[in-house]
CSV table of C-alpha atoms in Angstrom, one decimal:
chain,number,residue,atom,x,y,z
A,7,MET,CA,-23.3,15.5,-34.0
A,8,PHE,CA,-23.1,16.2,-30.6
A,9,ALA,CA,-21.7,19.8,-29.3
A,10,ASN,CA,-17.6,19.8,-29.1
A,11,LYS,CA,-18.5,23.2,-26.5
A,12,VAL,CA,-14.4,24.5,-24.7
A,13,LEU,CA,-16.0,25.5,-22.1
A,14,GLY,CA,-12.9,28.6,-21.2
A,15,ILE,CA,-10.7,27.7,-17.5
A,16,ALA,CA,-8.3,30.4,-16.4
A,17,GLY,CA,-5.6,30.2,-15.5
A,18,ALA,CA,-5.1,30.5,-11.9
A,19,GLY,CA,-4.9,34.3,-11.3
A,20,THR,CA,-1.7,36.1,-10.6
A,21,GLY,CA,-2.5,39.1,-13.3
A,22,THR,CA,-0.9,38.2,-16.0
A,23,ALA,CA,-2.5,35.3,-19.1
A,24,THR,CA,-1.7,32.7,-18.3
A,25,ALA,CA,-2.2,29.5,-20.7
A,26,ALA,CA,-4.9,27.7,-19.8
A,27,MET,CA,-3.7,23.9,-18.4
A,28,CYS,CA,-6.8,21.5,-18.5
A,29,THR,CA,-10.1,22.2,-21.0
A,30,LEU,CA,-13.0,20.2,-20.4
A,31,GLU,CA,-15.7,20.6,-23.3
A,32,LYS,CA,-18.7,18.8,-22.9
A,33,ARG,CA,-19.2,15.7,-25.5
A,34,GLY,CA,-22.8,14.3,-26.1
A,35,ASN,CA,-23.4,13.1,-22.5
A,36,PHE,CA,-20.0,12.8,-21.1
A,37,PHE,CA,-17.5,15.6,-20.3
A,38,LEU,CA,-13.6,15.5,-20.9
A,39,LEU,CA,-11.2,17.2,-18.9
A,40,THR,CA,-7.8,17.1,-20.5
A,41,LEU,CA,-4.6,17.8,-18.8
A,42,THR,CA,-2.9,20.6,-21.8
A,43,GLY,CA,0.1,19.9,-22.8
A,44,ASP,CA,3.3,17.8,-23.9
A,45,ASN,CA,4.4,18.5,-20.4
A,46,GLU,CA,4.7,16.3,-16.8
A,47,HIS,CA,1.7,18.5,-15.6
A,48,ARG,CA,2.9,18.7,-11.7
A,49,LEU,CA,0.3,19.8,-9.7
A,50,ASN,CA,0.6,22.7,-8.4
A,51,PRO,CA,-0.9,25.1,-7.2
A,52,THR,CA,-2.0,27.1,-10.6
A,53,LEU,CA,-2.8,23.4,-12.5
A,54,ILE,CA,-4.6,22.5,-9.4
A,55,SER,CA,-7.0,25.8,-9.3
A,56,SER,CA,-7.1,25.2,-12.7
A,57,LEU,CA,-9.1,21.5,-11.9
A,58,ARG,CA,-11.0,22.6,-9.4
A,59,SER,CA,-12.7,24.6,-11.8
A,60,ALA,CA,-13.1,22.4,-14.7
A,61,LEU,CA,-14.1,20.3,-11.9
A,62,ALA,CA,-16.5,22.4,-10.8
A,63,GLU,CA,-17.6,24.0,-14.0
A,64,ALA,CA,-18.8,20.2,-15.1
A,65,LYS,CA,-21.0,19.7,-11.6
A,66,ALA,CA,-22.6,22.2,-12.2
A,67,GLN,CA,-23.7,21.4,-16.0
A,68,SER,CA,-24.1,18.3,-14.4
A,69,VAL,CA,-27.9,15.6,-15.5
A,70,PRO,CA,-28.5,12.3,-14.7
A,71,GLY,CA,-26.7,10.1,-17.4
A,72,SER,CA,-23.2,12.5,-17.0
A,73,ALA,CA,-20.6,11.2,-16.9
A,74,LEU,CA,-16.8,12.6,-16.9
A,75,ILE,CA,-13.4,11.2,-18.9
A,76,THR,CA,-10.1,12.6,-17.8
A,77,THR,CA,-7.2,11.9,-19.7
A,78,ALA,CA,-3.4,14.1,-20.3
A,79,GLN,CA,-2.2,14.6,-23.5
A,80,GLY,CA,1.8,14.1,-23.8
A,81,LYS,CA,3.9,11.5,-22.3
A,82,PHE,CA,2.8,12.0,-19.1
A,83,PHE,CA,-0.7,11.6,-17.3
A,84,SER,CA,1.1,13.7,-14.2
A,85,ASN,CA,4.4,13.6,-13.2
A,86,GLY,CA,3.1,14.5,-8.8
A,87,PHE,CA,3.6,17.9,-7.2
A,88,ASP,CA,5.5,20.0,-8.6
A,89,LEU,CA,9.1,19.3,-6.3
A,90,LYS,CA,10.9,22.0,-8.6
A,91,TRP,CA,8.3,25.0,-7.6
A,92,ALA,CA,8.8,23.8,-4.0
A,93,GLU,CA,12.6,23.5,-3.8
A,94,ALA,CA,12.5,26.9,-4.4
A,95,GLY,CA,10.9,28.7,-1.5
A,96,GLY,CA,14.1,30.1,-0.4
A,97,SER,CA,14.8,28.3,3.2
A,98,ALA,CA,13.8,24.7,3.8
A,99,SER,CA,11.0,25.9,6.3
A,100,ALA,CA,9.7,28.0,3.8
A,101,ASN,CA,9.9,24.6,1.2
A,102,HIS,CA,8.2,22.1,3.4
A,103,ALA,CA,5.5,25.2,3.8
A,104,ARG,CA,5.6,24.5,-0.5
A,105,LEU,CA,5.0,20.8,-0.6
A,106,HIS,CA,2.1,21.0,2.2
A,107,HIS,CA,0.4,23.8,0.0
A,108,MET,CA,0.6,21.1,-2.5
A,109,GLY,CA,-0.7,18.5,-0.3
A,110,ASP,CA,-3.1,20.7,1.3
A,111,LEU,CA,-4.8,22.3,-2.5
A,112,PHE,CA,-4.4,18.5,-3.5
A,113,LYS,CA,-6.8,16.9,-0.6
A,114,LEU,CA,-9.3,19.7,-2.3
A,115,VAL,CA,-9.3,18.0,-6.3
A,116,LEU,CA,-9.8,14.3,-4.6
A,117,ALA,CA,-12.9,15.7,-3.0
A,118,ASP,CA,-14.4,17.2,-5.8
A,119,LEU,CA,-13.3,14.3,-7.9
A,120,LEU,CA,-15.1,12.1,-4.4
A,121,SER,CA,-17.9,14.0,-5.0
A,122,LEU,CA,-18.2,14.4,-8.4
A,123,PRO,CA,-22.2,13.8,-9.5
A,124,MET,CA,-21.8,11.8,-12.0
A,125,PRO,CA,-19.2,8.8,-12.7
A,126,THR,CA,-15.8,9.8,-13.0
A,127,ILE,CA,-13.3,7.7,-15.7
A,128,ALA,CA,-9.5,8.1,-15.7
A,129,ALA,CA,-7.9,7.4,-19.8
A,130,VAL,CA,-4.4,7.1,-18.2
A,131,THR,CA,-2.6,7.6,-21.4
A,132,GLY,CA,1.0,8.4,-19.9
A,133,HIS,CA,3.3,8.4,-16.7
A,134,ALA,CA,0.8,8.3,-13.2
A,135,ALA,CA,3.7,9.0,-10.7
A,136,ALA,CA,2.8,10.0,-7.1
A,137,ALA,CA,0.3,12.5,-6.5
A,138,GLY,CA,-0.4,11.8,-10.2
A,139,LEU,CA,-1.3,8.3,-10.1
A,140,MET,CA,-3.6,9.5,-7.0
A,141,LEU,CA,-5.4,11.5,-9.4
A,142,ALA,CA,-6.5,8.8,-11.3
A,143,MET,CA,-6.7,6.7,-9.3
A,144,SER,CA,-9.4,8.8,-7.0
A,145,HIS,CA,-11.8,8.4,-10.5
A,146,ASP,CA,-14.5,5.6,-10.7
A,147,TYR,CA,-12.5,3.5,-13.2
A,148,VAL,CA,-9.2,3.7,-14.5
A,149,LEU,CA,-8.4,2.6,-18.6
A,150,MET,CA,-4.7,2.5,-19.2
A,151,ARG,CA,-2.7,1.8,-22.1
A,152,ARG,CA,-0.4,-1.2,-22.2
A,153,ASP,CA,2.3,0.2,-24.9
A,154,ARG,CA,3.8,2.9,-23.0
A,155,GLY,CA,3.7,4.3,-19.5
A,156,VAL,CA,3.6,2.7,-16.1
A,157,LEU,CA,2.2,3.7,-12.2
A,158,TYR,CA,4.6,4.7,-10.1
A,159,MET,CA,5.0,6.0,-6.2
A,160,SER,CA,7.5,7.5,-6.0
A,161,GLU,CA,7.6,8.6,-3.5
A,162,LEU,CA,10.1,5.7,-1.6
A,163,ASP,CA,13.0,6.3,-4.3
A,164,ILE,CA,12.7,10.2,-3.4
A,165,GLY,CA,12.5,9.8,0.4
A,166,LEU,CA,8.7,10.9,0.6
A,167,ILE,CA,6.3,9.7,2.3
A,168,ILE,CA,3.2,9.6,1.8
A,169,PRO,CA,0.3,11.2,3.1
A,170,ASP,CA,-2.7,10.1,4.6
A,171,TYR,CA,-5.1,10.6,2.3
A,172,PHE,CA,-3.1,8.5,-0.2
A,173,MET,CA,-2.4,6.0,1.8
A,174,ALA,CA,-5.8,5.6,2.6
A,175,LEU,CA,-7.2,5.6,-1.0
A,176,ILE,CA,-4.7,3.2,-2.2
A,177,ARG,CA,-6.0,1.1,1.3
A,178,SER,CA,-9.1,1.2,-0.1
A,179,LYS,CA,-8.8,0.7,-3.7
A,180,VAL,CA,-6.1,-1.7,-4.0
A,181,SER,CA,-7.2,-5.3,-2.3
A,182,SER,CA,-4.2,-7.3,-2.0
A,183,ALA,CA,-1.6,-6.7,-0.3
A,184,SER,CA,1.6,-7.8,-1.3
A,185,ALA,CA,0.3,-5.4,-4.1
A,186,GLN,CA,0.7,-2.2,-2.0
A,187,ARG,CA,3.9,-3.9,-0.7
A,188,CYS,CA,4.3,-3.8,-4.4
A,189,LEU,CA,3.7,0.1,-5.4
A,190,VAL,CA,4.0,1.1,-1.9
A,191,LEU,CA,7.6,-1.0,-0.6
A,192,GLN,CA,8.9,-1.6,-4.5
A,193,ALA,CA,8.1,1.5,-5.1
A,194,SER,CA,7.2,-0.2,-8.3
A,195,LYS,CA,7.1,0.4,-12.1
A,196,VAL,CA,4.2,-0.9,-13.2
A,197,LYS,CA,2.8,-0.7,-16.9
A,198,GLY,CA,-0.8,-1.6,-17.7
A,199,GLN,CA,-0.7,-4.9,-18.1
A,200,GLU,CA,-0.4,-5.7,-14.8
A,201,ALA,CA,-1.4,-3.1,-13.2
A,202,VAL,CA,-4.9,-4.8,-14.4
A,203,LYS,CA,-3.8,-8.1,-12.8
A,204,MET,CA,-2.4,-6.0,-9.4
A,205,GLY,CA,-6.4,-4.7,-9.5
A,206,VAL,CA,-5.4,-1.2,-10.0
A,207,VAL,CA,-6.4,-0.8,-13.7
A,208,ASP,CA,-9.8,-1.7,-14.9
A,209,SER,CA,-8.6,-2.8,-18.1
A,210,ALA,CA,-5.5,-2.0,-20.4
A,211,HIS,CA,-5.6,-1.0,-23.9
A,212,ASP,CA,-3.9,-0.9,-27.2
A,213,SER,CA,-2.7,2.3,-27.4
A,214,GLY,CA,-3.5,5.7,-25.5
A,215,GLU,CA,-6.3,6.2,-28.5
A,216,GLN,CA,-7.8,2.6,-27.9
A,217,ALA,CA,-8.1,3.6,-24.5
A,218,MET,CA,-9.7,6.6,-24.6
A,219,GLU,CA,-12.0,5.2,-27.1
A,220,ALA,CA,-12.5,2.7,-23.9
A,221,ALA,CA,-14.2,5.5,-21.5
A,222,VAL,CA,-15.7,7.0,-24.5
A,223,ARG,CA,-17.6,3.8,-25.4
A,224,LEU,CA,-17.7,3.5,-21.0
A,225,GLY,CA,-18.9,6.3,-20.0
A,226,GLU,CA,-21.6,6.2,-22.7
A,227,GLN,CA,-22.6,2.9,-21.3
A,228,LEU,CA,-22.8,4.5,-17.9
A,229,GLY,CA,-25.0,7.4,-18.8
A,230,LYS,CA,-27.5,5.3,-20.5
A,231,ARG,CA,-28.6,4.8,-16.9
A,232,ASN,CA,-29.2,8.2,-16.5
A,233,TRP,CA,-28.5,8.0,-12.5
A,234,ASN,CA,-29.6,10.4,-9.9
A,235,GLY,CA,-25.8,12.1,-10.0
A,236,GLU,CA,-26.7,13.1,-6.2
A,237,VAL,CA,-27.1,9.4,-5.4
A,238,TYR,CA,-24.0,7.9,-6.7
A,239,LYS,CA,-22.2,10.5,-5.0
A,240,GLU,CA,-23.6,9.2,-2.1
A,241,ILE,CA,-23.3,5.6,-2.6
A,242,ARG,CA,-19.3,6.9,-3.6
A,243,LYS,CA,-18.4,8.1,-0.4
A,244,ALA,CA,-19.4,5.0,1.2
A,245,MET,CA,-18.2,2.9,-0.3
A,246,CYS,CA,-14.7,5.1,0.7
A,247,PRO,CA,-15.3,6.3,4.2
A,248,GLU,CA,-12.2,5.7,5.0
A,249,ILE,CA,-10.9,8.7,2.9
A,250,CYS,CA,-14.0,10.5,2.7
A,251,SER,CA,-13.6,11.6,6.7
A,252,LEU,CA,-9.3,12.6,6.0
A,253,LEU,CA,-10.4,15.0,3.0
A,254,GLY,CA,-13.8,16.0,5.3
A,255,LEU,CA,-16.0,14.5,3.6
A,256,SER,CA,-19.7,13.7,5.4
A,257,ASN,CA,-22.4,11.8,4.5
A,258,LYS,CA,-26.4,12.2,3.8
A,259,GLY,CA,-28.9,9.9,3.1
A,260,ILE,CA,-31.1,10.4,-0.3
A,261,VAL,CA,-34.6,9.1,-0.9
A,262,LEU,CA,-35.9,10.4,-4.3
A,263,SER,CA,-39.3,11.4,-4.3
A,264,ARG,CA,-40.6,9.2,-7.3
A,265,LEU,CA,-40.6,6.3,-4.3
B,1,MET,CA,19.4,-17.5,21.4
B,2,CYS,CA,20.2,-15.5,18.6
B,3,THR,CA,22.9,-14.5,16.8
B,4,LEU,CA,22.8,-11.0,14.7
B,5,GLU,CA,25.5,-10.2,12.2
B,6,LYS,CA,26.7,-7.9,9.5
B,7,ARG,CA,27.4,-8.4,6.6
B,8,GLY,CA,28.3,-6.1,3.5
B,9,ASN,CA,24.9,-4.1,3.7
B,10,ILE,CA,22.6,-6.7,5.8
B,11,PHE,CA,21.8,-8.0,9.4
B,12,TYR,CA,21.7,-11.5,9.4
B,13,LEU,CA,19.2,-12.6,12.7
B,14,THR,CA,20.2,-16.1,13.5
B,15,LEU,CA,17.3,-18.6,15.7
B,16,THR,CA,20.3,-20.6,17.2
B,17,GLY,CA,20.5,-24.3,17.9
B,18,ASP,CA,18.6,-27.2,17.6
B,19,ASP,CA,15.7,-26.4,19.4
B,20,GLU,CA,11.7,-25.5,19.0
B,21,HIS,CA,13.3,-21.2,19.7
B,22,ARG,CA,10.3,-21.6,22.1
B,23,LEU,CA,9.4,-17.8,22.8
B,24,ASN,CA,9.9,-17.3,26.4
B,25,PRO,CA,10.8,-14.0,27.7
B,26,THR,CA,14.7,-15.2,27.1
B,27,LEU,CA,14.5,-15.3,24.0
B,28,ILE,CA,12.4,-12.9,23.7
B,29,SER,CA,14.7,-10.6,25.6
B,30,SER,CA,18.0,-11.4,22.8
B,31,ILE,CA,15.2,-11.2,19.2
B,32,ARG,CA,15.0,-7.3,21.0
B,33,SER,CA,17.9,-6.5,21.7
B,34,ALA,CA,19.7,-7.6,17.8
B,35,LEU,CA,16.5,-5.8,16.7
B,36,ALA,CA,17.2,-2.7,18.3
B,37,GLU,CA,21.1,-3.1,17.4
B,38,ALA,CA,20.3,-3.5,13.7
B,39,GLY,CA,17.7,-0.3,14.7
B,40,SER,CA,20.8,1.8,15.5
B,41,GLN,CA,23.0,0.3,12.9
B,42,SER,CA,21.4,1.0,9.9
B,43,VAL,CA,21.8,3.0,7.2
B,44,PRO,CA,19.9,3.5,2.9
B,45,GLY,CA,20.2,0.0,1.1
B,46,SER,CA,20.1,-2.0,5.1
B,47,VAL,CA,18.0,-5.0,4.8
B,48,LEU,CA,17.3,-7.8,7.6
B,49,ILE,CA,17.2,-11.9,7.0
B,50,THR,CA,16.0,-14.0,9.4
B,51,THR,CA,16.3,-17.5,10.7
B,52,ALA,CA,17.0,-20.9,12.0
B,53,GLN,CA,18.6,-23.3,13.3
B,54,GLY,CA,18.0,-26.7,13.3
B,55,LYS,CA,14.6,-28.0,12.3
B,56,PHE,CA,12.0,-25.4,13.9
B,57,PHE,CA,11.6,-21.4,13.1
B,58,SER,CA,9.6,-20.7,16.0
B,59,ASN,CA,7.0,-22.5,17.6
B,60,GLY,CA,6.0,-20.2,19.8
B,61,PHE,CA,5.7,-19.2,23.6
B,62,ASP,CA,7.5,-21.5,26.1
B,63,LEU,CA,4.4,-23.4,27.0
B,64,LYS,CA,6.2,-25.3,29.1
B,65,TRP,CA,8.1,-23.1,31.6
B,66,ALA,CA,4.3,-21.7,31.9
B,67,GLN,CA,2.9,-24.4,33.9
B,68,LYS,CA,5.9,-24.7,35.5
B,69,ALA,CA,4.7,-21.8,37.3
B,70,GLY,CA,1.6,-23.8,38.3
B,71,SER,CA,-1.3,-22.5,39.5
B,72,ASP,CA,0.6,-18.5,37.9
B,73,SER,CA,1.2,-20.5,34.6
B,74,MET,CA,-1.8,-18.1,33.0
B,75,ALA,CA,0.2,-15.4,34.8
B,76,ARG,CA,2.9,-16.9,32.9
B,77,LEU,CA,1.2,-16.8,29.2
B,78,GLU,CA,0.0,-13.4,28.9
B,79,HIS,CA,3.3,-11.9,30.6
B,80,MET,CA,4.9,-13.9,26.5
B,81,VAL,CA,2.1,-12.3,25.2
B,82,GLU,CA,2.3,-9.1,26.5
B,83,LEU,CA,6.9,-9.0,25.9
B,84,PHE,CA,6.3,-10.3,22.4
B,85,LYS,CA,4.1,-7.7,21.2
B,86,PRO,CA,6.7,-5.0,20.7
B,87,VAL,CA,9.1,-7.6,18.9
B,88,VAL,CA,6.4,-7.3,17.3
B,89,ALA,CA,6.1,-3.0,16.8
B,90,ASP,CA,9.6,-3.2,16.1
B,91,LEU,CA,9.7,-5.0,13.6
B,92,ILE,CA,6.4,-3.1,11.7
B,93,SER,CA,9.1,-0.4,12.5
B,94,LEU,CA,12.4,-1.3,11.9
B,95,PRO,CA,14.0,1.5,9.6
B,96,MET,CA,14.7,-1.1,6.9
B,97,PRO,CA,13.6,-3.8,5.1
B,98,THR,CA,13.6,-7.1,6.1
B,99,ILE,CA,12.8,-11.4,5.0
B,100,ALA,CA,11.5,-14.3,7.0
B,101,ALA,CA,14.2,-17.6,5.6
B,102,VAL,CA,11.2,-19.4,7.0
B,103,THR,CA,14.3,-23.5,7.8
B,104,GLY,CA,11.5,-25.9,9.5
B,105,HIS,CA,7.7,-25.4,12.1
B,106,ALA,CA,6.3,-22.0,12.4
B,107,ALA,CA,3.6,-22.3,14.6
B,108,ALA,CA,1.5,-19.5,17.3
B,109,ALA,CA,3.4,-16.9,17.9
B,110,GLY,CA,6.3,-17.7,15.9
B,111,PHE,CA,3.9,-18.1,12.8
B,112,ILE,CA,3.3,-14.6,13.9
B,113,LEU,CA,7.2,-13.5,14.2
B,114,ALA,CA,7.8,-15.1,10.8
B,115,MET,CA,4.5,-13.3,9.5
B,116,SER,CA,6.0,-9.4,11.1
B,117,HIS,CA,8.5,-9.5,8.5
B,118,ASP,CA,8.2,-8.0,4.8
B,119,TYR,CA,8.9,-11.0,2.9
B,120,VAL,CA,8.3,-14.5,4.0
B,121,LEU,CA,10.2,-16.8,1.8
B,122,MET,CA,10.2,-20.8,3.0
B,123,ARG,CA,11.3,-24.0,2.4
B,124,ARG,CA,9.4,-27.0,1.2
B,125,ASP,CA,10.4,-29.7,1.2
B,126,ARG,CA,10.1,-29.7,4.8
B,127,GLY,CA,8.6,-27.4,7.6
B,128,VAL,CA,5.2,-26.1,8.4
B,129,MET,CA,3.4,-23.1,9.3
B,130,TYR,CA,0.9,-23.5,12.2
B,131,MET,CA,-1.6,-21.5,14.0
B,132,SER,CA,-1.6,-24.0,16.4
B,133,GLU,CA,-4.6,-21.8,18.8
B,134,LEU,CA,-7.3,-24.3,18.2
B,135,ASP,CA,-6.5,-27.2,18.7
B,136,ILE,CA,-4.2,-26.0,21.7
B,137,GLY,CA,-7.4,-24.4,23.9
B,138,MET,CA,-6.5,-20.9,23.4
B,139,THR,CA,-7.2,-17.8,22.2
B,140,LEU,CA,-5.5,-15.3,19.8
B,141,PRO,CA,-3.8,-12.1,20.9
B,142,ASP,CA,-5.9,-8.7,19.3
B,143,TYR,CA,-2.3,-8.2,17.7
B,144,PHE,CA,-2.1,-11.8,16.5
B,145,THR,CA,-5.6,-11.0,14.2
B,146,ALA,CA,-4.7,-8.2,13.1
B,147,LEU,CA,-1.5,-8.3,11.4
B,148,ILE,CA,-2.9,-11.6,10.0
B,149,ARG,CA,-6.1,-9.1,8.7
B,150,SER,CA,-3.8,-7.4,7.6
B,151,LYS,CA,-1.0,-9.4,5.6
B,152,ILE,CA,-3.5,-12.1,4.2
B,153,GLY,CA,-6.1,-11.0,1.8
B,154,SER,CA,-8.3,-13.8,0.9
B,155,ASP,CA,-11.1,-15.1,3.8
B,156,SER,CA,-10.8,-18.9,2.7
B,157,ALA,CA,-6.9,-18.1,3.7
B,158,ARG,CA,-6.9,-16.7,6.9
B,159,ARG,CA,-10.3,-19.6,8.0
B,160,GLY,CA,-7.6,-22.6,6.6
B,161,LEU,CA,-5.4,-20.7,9.3
B,162,VAL,CA,-7.3,-19.7,11.8
B,163,LEU,CA,-10.5,-21.6,12.7
B,164,ARG,CA,-9.4,-24.6,10.3
B,165,ALA,CA,-5.9,-25.1,12.0
B,166,ALA,CA,-4.3,-26.6,9.5
B,167,LYS,CA,-0.5,-27.3,8.9
B,168,ILE,CA,0.3,-25.4,5.7
B,169,LYS,CA,3.1,-25.9,3.9
B,170,ALA,CA,5.4,-23.8,1.7
B,171,GLU,CA,3.4,-25.1,-1.9
B,172,GLU,CA,0.5,-24.2,-0.6
B,173,ALA,CA,1.3,-20.9,1.8
B,174,VAL,CA,2.7,-19.8,-1.7
B,175,GLU,CA,-0.6,-20.6,-3.2
B,176,MET,CA,-2.4,-19.0,-0.1
B,177,GLY,CA,-0.2,-15.3,0.0
B,178,ILE,CA,0.9,-16.4,3.3
B,179,VAL,CA,4.2,-16.8,2.0
B,180,ASP,CA,6.0,-15.5,-1.5
B,181,SER,CA,7.7,-18.1,-2.4
B,182,ALA,CA,8.5,-21.5,-2.2
B,183,HIS,CA,12.3,-22.8,-2.1
B,184,ASP,CA,13.5,-27.2,-2.9
B,185,ASN,CA,15.7,-27.2,1.1
B,186,GLY,CA,17.0,-25.3,2.8
B,187,GLU,CA,20.0,-23.6,2.1
B,188,GLU,CA,17.9,-22.7,-2.0
B,189,ALA,CA,15.4,-20.5,0.9
B,190,VAL,CA,17.4,-18.1,2.3
B,191,GLU,CA,20.1,-18.5,-1.0
B,192,ALA,CA,16.8,-16.1,-2.0
B,193,ALA,CA,16.9,-14.6,0.6
B,194,VAL,CA,20.5,-13.6,0.1
B,195,ARG,CA,19.7,-12.7,-3.5
B,196,LEU,CA,16.0,-10.5,-2.6
B,197,GLY,CA,17.8,-9.1,0.3
B,198,GLU,CA,20.5,-7.6,-2.1
B,199,GLN,CA,18.1,-6.3,-4.7
B,200,LEU,CA,16.4,-4.7,-2.1
B,201,SER,CA,19.7,-2.7,-0.5
B,202,LYS,CA,20.1,-1.5,-4.3
B,203,ARG,CA,17.2,1.2,-4.1
B,204,LYS,CA,20.1,2.2,-0.9
B,205,TRP,CA,16.3,3.7,0.5
B,206,ASP,CA,16.1,6.3,3.3
B,207,GLY,CA,15.4,3.6,6.4
B,208,ALA,CA,13.2,5.9,8.2
B,209,VAL,CA,11.0,7.2,5.3
B,210,TYR,CA,11.4,2.5,4.8
B,211,GLY,CA,9.8,2.2,8.8
B,212,GLU,CA,7.2,4.7,8.1
B,213,LEU,CA,5.4,3.5,4.9
B,214,ARG,CA,5.8,0.3,6.4
B,215,LYS,CA,3.6,1.6,9.0
B,216,SER,CA,1.1,3.6,6.5
B,217,LEU,CA,0.7,0.0,5.5
B,218,HIS,CA,-1.0,-1.3,8.2
B,219,PRO,CA,-2.5,1.1,9.9
B,220,GLU,CA,-4.7,-1.7,12.5
B,221,THR,CA,-1.9,-3.6,13.3
B,222,CYS,CA,0.0,-0.3,14.5
B,223,GLY,CA,-3.0,1.1,16.0
B,224,VAL,CA,-3.3,-1.7,18.6
B,225,LEU,CA,0.8,-2.4,18.8
B,226,GLY,CA,0.4,2.0,20.0
B,227,LEU,CA,2.8,2.5,17.3
B,228,VAL,CA,2.4,6.3,15.5
B,229,ASN,CA,3.4,7.8,12.3
B,230,LYS,CA,6.1,9.5,12.3
B,231,GLU,CA,7.0,13.3,10.5
B,232,VAL,CA,9.3,12.8,8.1
B,233,LEU,CA,10.8,15.6,6.6
B,234,PRO,CA,12.3,15.0,2.6
B,235,SER,CA,15.9,15.5,3.1
B,236,ARG,CA,15.6,16.9,0.0
B,237,LEU,CA,14.2,20.2,0.1
């Protein structure tokens, strides 16, 4: 039997006790990061801070063979930045500042994921929009359910510019120009099957449970290779130099001493 | 040499006359004026459709005009290359979706004119896409190659286009990922362009945002064209 240990992740401190917005559990060789609760998992400073703590914990406990699976409860994987919170700033300039603040904090989450010393898998069990889609796409593998949920770059419909590092991620992960146009310039709502055709997602599964099971199987397969996490992460970063540069990530060469 | 009409939300840019619509300084200047006019009148829901009368969409730069200058012909050619660059830049920045209804041959700079649009629809019964430069003995300006690399993902398609100077009909162009759809004749291509335009128009996108997003999909081309990204503050915040 594998240990199913919940590693406590505290919400960002405002002094009052906040319900955990995400949990990190260890199951066998992999870490399961879950965005908890049946809500939109809006990426506000609190959730972002929880995610960063979880990723730091996974990184600290990483060993050869580790893997990360990220998923979410409820109808949404994540519906993007917390625009309601941004709109409550009190003035236009305060509102813009709040939006920029979430963007700056979120860059750190993406940097954490791209530097995580283990393979990463997103099991997209609900809608993933805007920054929520970027969260999914910054994983090495993206698995999705085909029966429900859409991928959606909502910015054009809302009237928001897409940040440069989002565009760099899209351009590095979505190779076809027409798929990029479909996502960005048509703000299409893309279901699982089509997402596979567009090359945005690796595979589509009949239900949320099946997507998770496939993620676990993939995590176990990858784990068996017992890769050195530092080497894995450097090679991953080398494959997406533009976004790494925008996120302030540098590269280093490693040769393991056993050679 | 070209007209701009507005019908509902859609701007129609038409290269007029039954000639080759050679991109000489006069036509280039007309096109720029038309694009500036459309851009200045842009509202949420605006769309541009570009098409041409006659057998040609455009057969490229006016090489005859260049040759008339004798020893100065290279200078005239370079002049057209430089003048046309802002046309491509204007289209890549245009604050509305753009559709090219290719109702005739599109060669060299004429092909680039079509490809500078977001959507390219073509008739299948007549007309070819043709990068003629290799056959003529000319290299490609930097902004041509940047645009081709940015819009055409397949390495073998790019090779067919520029390194074999293939004359590509609509069906093949669709397979190669150069053109979005092929239609039975010129009228159908234009009608399909209008239907697509109306669908896109219904989304009522903010033109400034649309233009910036389009630019961010083609960073290398924008770099070569000297286009920078602008911050557009979200109006809802």
